[in-house]
Short mmCIF file of C-alpha atoms in Angstrom, two decimals:
data_model
loop_
_atom_site.label_atom_id
_atom_site.label_comp_id
_atom_site.label_asym_id
_atom_site.label_seq_id
_atom_site.Cartn_x
_atom_site.Cartn_y
_atom_site.Cartn_z
CA UNK A 708 0.00 0.00 0.00
CA UNK A 709 1.28 3.45 -0.83
CA UNK A 710 1.68 6.31 1.65
CA UNK A 711 -0.84 9.16 1.22
CA UNK A 712 0.31 12.23 -0.63
CA UNK A 713 1.95 15.06 1.33
CA UNK A 714 -1.07 17.32 0.81
CA UNK A 715 -3.26 15.04 2.99
CA UNK A 716 -0.68 14.00 5.58
CA UNK A 717 -0.66 15.55 9.07
CA UNK A 718 2.14 17.88 10.02
CA UNK A 719 4.69 16.20 12.21
CA UNK A 720 4.48 19.19 14.60
CA UNK A 721 0.75 18.66 15.35
CA UNK A 722 -0.21 17.21 18.73
CA UNK A 723 -3.10 14.88 19.47
CA UNK A 724 -6.15 16.65 20.87
CA UNK A 725 -6.60 16.65 24.63
CA UNK A 726 -9.78 14.59 24.89
CA UNK A 727 -9.83 14.98 28.68
CA UNK A 728 -10.38 18.73 28.22
CA UNK A 729 -13.58 18.17 26.21
CA UNK A 730 -16.98 18.35 27.87
CA UNK A 731 -18.11 14.83 28.73
CA UNK A 732 -21.01 13.64 26.54
CA UNK A 733 -23.21 13.10 29.61
CA UNK A 734 -23.02 16.82 30.41
CA UNK A 735 -23.80 17.80 26.85
CA UNK A 736 -26.88 15.56 26.71
CA UNK A 737 -28.04 16.19 30.30
CA UNK A 738 -27.21 18.51 33.11
CA UNK A 739 -27.12 22.26 32.85
CA UNK A 740 -29.09 22.60 29.63
CA UNK A 741 -31.29 25.65 29.38
CA UNK A 742 -34.37 23.65 28.37
CA UNK A 743 -34.01 21.42 31.43
CA UNK A 744 -33.69 24.48 33.66
CA UNK A 745 -36.94 25.91 32.29
CA UNK A 746 -38.66 22.53 32.41
CA UNK A 747 -37.69 22.12 36.08
CA UNK A 748 -38.91 25.66 36.80
CA UNK A 749 -42.26 24.97 35.13
CA UNK A 750 -42.69 21.67 36.98
CA UNK A 751 -42.18 23.53 40.25
CA UNK A 752 -45.01 25.99 39.59
CA UNK A 753 -48.03 25.68 41.83
CA UNK A 754 -49.71 28.86 40.58
CA UNK A 755 -49.50 31.01 37.45
CA UNK A 756 -46.20 32.86 37.06
CA UNK A 757 -44.96 35.60 34.77
CA UNK A 758 -42.29 35.04 32.17
CA UNK A 759 -39.89 37.04 34.32
CA UNK A 760 -40.62 34.92 37.41
CA UNK A 761 -40.05 31.72 35.44
CA UNK A 762 -36.81 33.14 34.02
CA UNK A 763 -35.65 33.86 37.59
CA UNK A 764 -36.58 30.34 38.73
CA UNK A 765 -34.65 28.85 35.82
CA UNK A 766 -31.68 31.17 36.26
CA UNK A 767 -31.83 32.46 32.68
CA UNK A 768 -32.95 35.56 30.81
CA UNK A 769 -36.46 36.65 29.99
CA UNK A 770 -35.93 36.31 26.22
CA UNK A 771 -34.93 32.66 26.62
CA UNK A 772 -37.91 32.16 28.93
CA UNK A 773 -40.28 33.52 26.28
CA UNK A 774 -38.90 31.15 23.65
CA UNK A 775 -39.09 28.07 25.86
CA UNK A 776 -42.50 28.94 27.27
CA UNK A 777 -43.92 29.37 23.76
CA UNK A 778 -42.44 26.00 22.84
CA UNK A 779 -43.74 24.38 26.06
CA UNK A 780 -47.17 25.81 25.32
CA UNK A 781 -47.15 24.28 21.81
CA UNK A 782 -46.13 20.95 23.40
CA UNK A 783 -48.94 21.20 25.98
CA UNK A 784 -46.59 21.36 28.98
CA UNK A 785 -47.82 24.81 30.05
CA UNK A 786 -50.91 26.89 29.47
CA UNK A 787 -50.80 30.64 29.01
CA UNK A 788 -53.20 32.16 31.52
CA UNK A 789 -52.96 35.88 30.69
CA UNK A 790 -51.50 37.96 27.87
CA UNK A 791 -50.34 41.16 29.55
CA UNK A 792 -48.27 40.38 31.41
CA UNK A 793 -47.89 36.89 30.02
CA UNK A 794 -48.41 34.35 32.78
CA UNK A 795 -48.15 30.59 32.51
CA UNK A 796 -49.11 27.60 34.59
CA UNK A 797 -48.07 24.00 34.25
CA UNK A 798 -50.57 21.77 32.51
CA UNK A 799 -51.17 19.02 35.05
CA UNK A 800 -53.21 17.01 32.54
CA UNK A 801 -50.17 16.82 30.26
CA UNK A 802 -48.04 15.58 33.14
CA UNK A 803 -50.68 13.01 34.08
CA UNK A 804 -50.87 11.81 30.47
CA UNK A 805 -47.09 11.52 30.37
CA UNK A 806 -47.07 9.50 33.61
CA UNK A 807 -49.78 7.18 32.27
CA UNK A 808 -47.72 6.57 29.12
CA UNK A 809 -44.66 5.74 31.21
CA UNK A 810 -46.67 3.32 33.32
CA UNK A 811 -47.93 1.60 30.14
CA UNK A 812 -44.38 1.43 28.75
CA UNK A 813 -42.71 0.15 31.92
CA UNK A 814 -45.23 -2.32 33.31
CA UNK A 815 -47.47 -5.08 32.06
CA UNK A 816 -51.21 -5.02 32.71
CA UNK A 817 -50.73 -7.72 35.36
CA UNK A 818 -48.16 -5.58 37.19
CA UNK A 819 -50.42 -2.53 36.93
CA UNK A 820 -53.27 -4.55 38.40
CA UNK A 821 -51.11 -5.57 41.36
CA UNK A 822 -50.17 -1.92 41.93
CA UNK A 823 -53.84 -0.95 41.69
CA UNK A 824 -54.87 -3.64 44.17
CA UNK A 825 -52.21 -2.46 46.64
CA UNK A 826 -53.21 1.20 46.25
CA UNK A 827 -56.91 0.38 46.59
CA UNK A 828 -56.25 -1.56 49.79
CA UNK A 829 -54.23 1.37 51.14
CA UNK A 830 -57.09 3.72 50.23
CA UNK A 831 -59.56 1.52 52.14
CA UNK A 832 -57.25 1.50 55.17
CA UNK A 833 -57.05 5.30 55.15
CA UNK A 834 -60.84 5.56 54.85
CA UNK A 835 -61.26 3.23 57.83
CA UNK A 836 -58.63 5.08 59.87
CA UNK A 837 -60.25 8.47 59.30
CA UNK A 838 -63.83 7.14 59.21
CA UNK A 839 -64.61 9.06 56.02
CA UNK A 840 -64.65 8.36 52.30
CA UNK A 841 -62.46 11.25 51.20
CA UNK A 842 -59.11 12.68 52.29
CA UNK A 843 -60.56 16.16 51.74
CA UNK A 844 -63.15 15.41 54.44
CA UNK A 845 -60.62 14.06 56.96
CA UNK A 846 -60.70 16.12 60.16
CA UNK A 847 -56.96 16.60 60.71
CA UNK A 848 -56.99 18.44 64.05
CA UNK A 849 -59.82 16.36 65.52
CA UNK A 850 -58.20 13.09 64.44
CA UNK A 851 -54.87 14.20 65.91
CA UNK A 852 -56.54 14.94 69.22
CA UNK A 853 -58.55 11.70 69.27
CA UNK A 854 -55.52 9.53 68.45
CA UNK A 855 -52.86 11.40 70.48
CA UNK A 856 -50.87 12.12 67.33
CA UNK A 857 -49.34 15.39 66.27
CA UNK A 858 -51.25 17.46 63.75
CA UNK A 859 -48.20 17.16 61.48
CA UNK A 860 -48.29 13.34 61.62
CA UNK A 861 -51.99 13.28 60.75
CA UNK A 862 -51.44 15.83 57.97
CA UNK A 863 -48.71 13.56 56.52
CA UNK A 864 -51.14 10.63 56.59
CA UNK A 865 -53.84 12.67 54.85
CA UNK A 866 -51.27 13.79 52.26
CA UNK A 867 -50.27 10.15 51.72
CA UNK A 868 -53.96 9.31 51.27
CA UNK A 869 -54.31 12.04 48.61
CA UNK A 870 -51.21 10.65 46.87
CA UNK A 871 -52.75 7.18 46.98
CA UNK A 872 -55.90 8.52 45.36
CA UNK A 873 -53.85 10.17 42.58
CA UNK A 874 -51.94 6.91 42.10
CA UNK A 875 -55.21 4.97 41.77
CA UNK A 876 -56.44 7.43 39.15
CA UNK A 877 -53.23 7.14 37.11
CA UNK A 878 -53.19 3.35 37.34
CA UNK A 879 -56.82 3.12 36.24
CA UNK A 880 -56.08 5.39 33.28
CA UNK A 881 -53.04 3.28 32.37
CA UNK A 882 -55.18 0.16 32.39
CA UNK A 883 -57.92 1.82 30.31
CA UNK A 884 -55.57 3.32 27.71
CA UNK A 885 -54.20 1.50 24.70
CA UNK A 886 -50.69 2.05 23.34
CA UNK A 887 -51.92 4.92 21.13
CA UNK A 888 -53.04 6.87 24.18
CA UNK A 889 -56.75 6.39 23.51
CA UNK A 890 -59.31 4.76 25.73
CA UNK A 891 -59.47 1.02 25.37
CA UNK A 892 -62.26 -1.44 25.91
CA UNK A 893 -60.88 -3.02 29.08
CA UNK A 894 -62.74 -2.76 32.36
CA UNK A 895 -61.38 -3.25 35.84
CA UNK A 896 -63.33 -5.53 38.16
#
């Protein structure tokens, strides 16, 4: 085999690149990316926020916030609440849909049914403990007094009950949704 011509050969004075000085691929793909910063900021919203407030939460400028919020709105991640000033809130339905899709992707129907059975049993236990059908109707202070628990401990239990109810709702949706994200014909007994 012949040596390449001198016009395509490397100079003998050139050094190999310092690959250790390059940004690791993990940091390029994940980490401090602007989109992730805005996504995290939006996920943390519990009430409508202005573009400027979201920019502050994300640690970036208002212009970047506008661009990402417009994109998030097109994707369904946020909803614009007002125009002047522009305020946005996270779209909880989008997040619920996304969670349902992940459940469908990660677990079989049999596994989902086991999770649903466990969550339903936990829901029944909470209802019996608080002697009511709904966590919203649970008398936190009265229950704390009657059971010699701190109000904080009872509040944590009621919060866990609300989480259990949300879990049941997501699991039921996952079991009633086909792979295309539309309602299926299955019923849960």
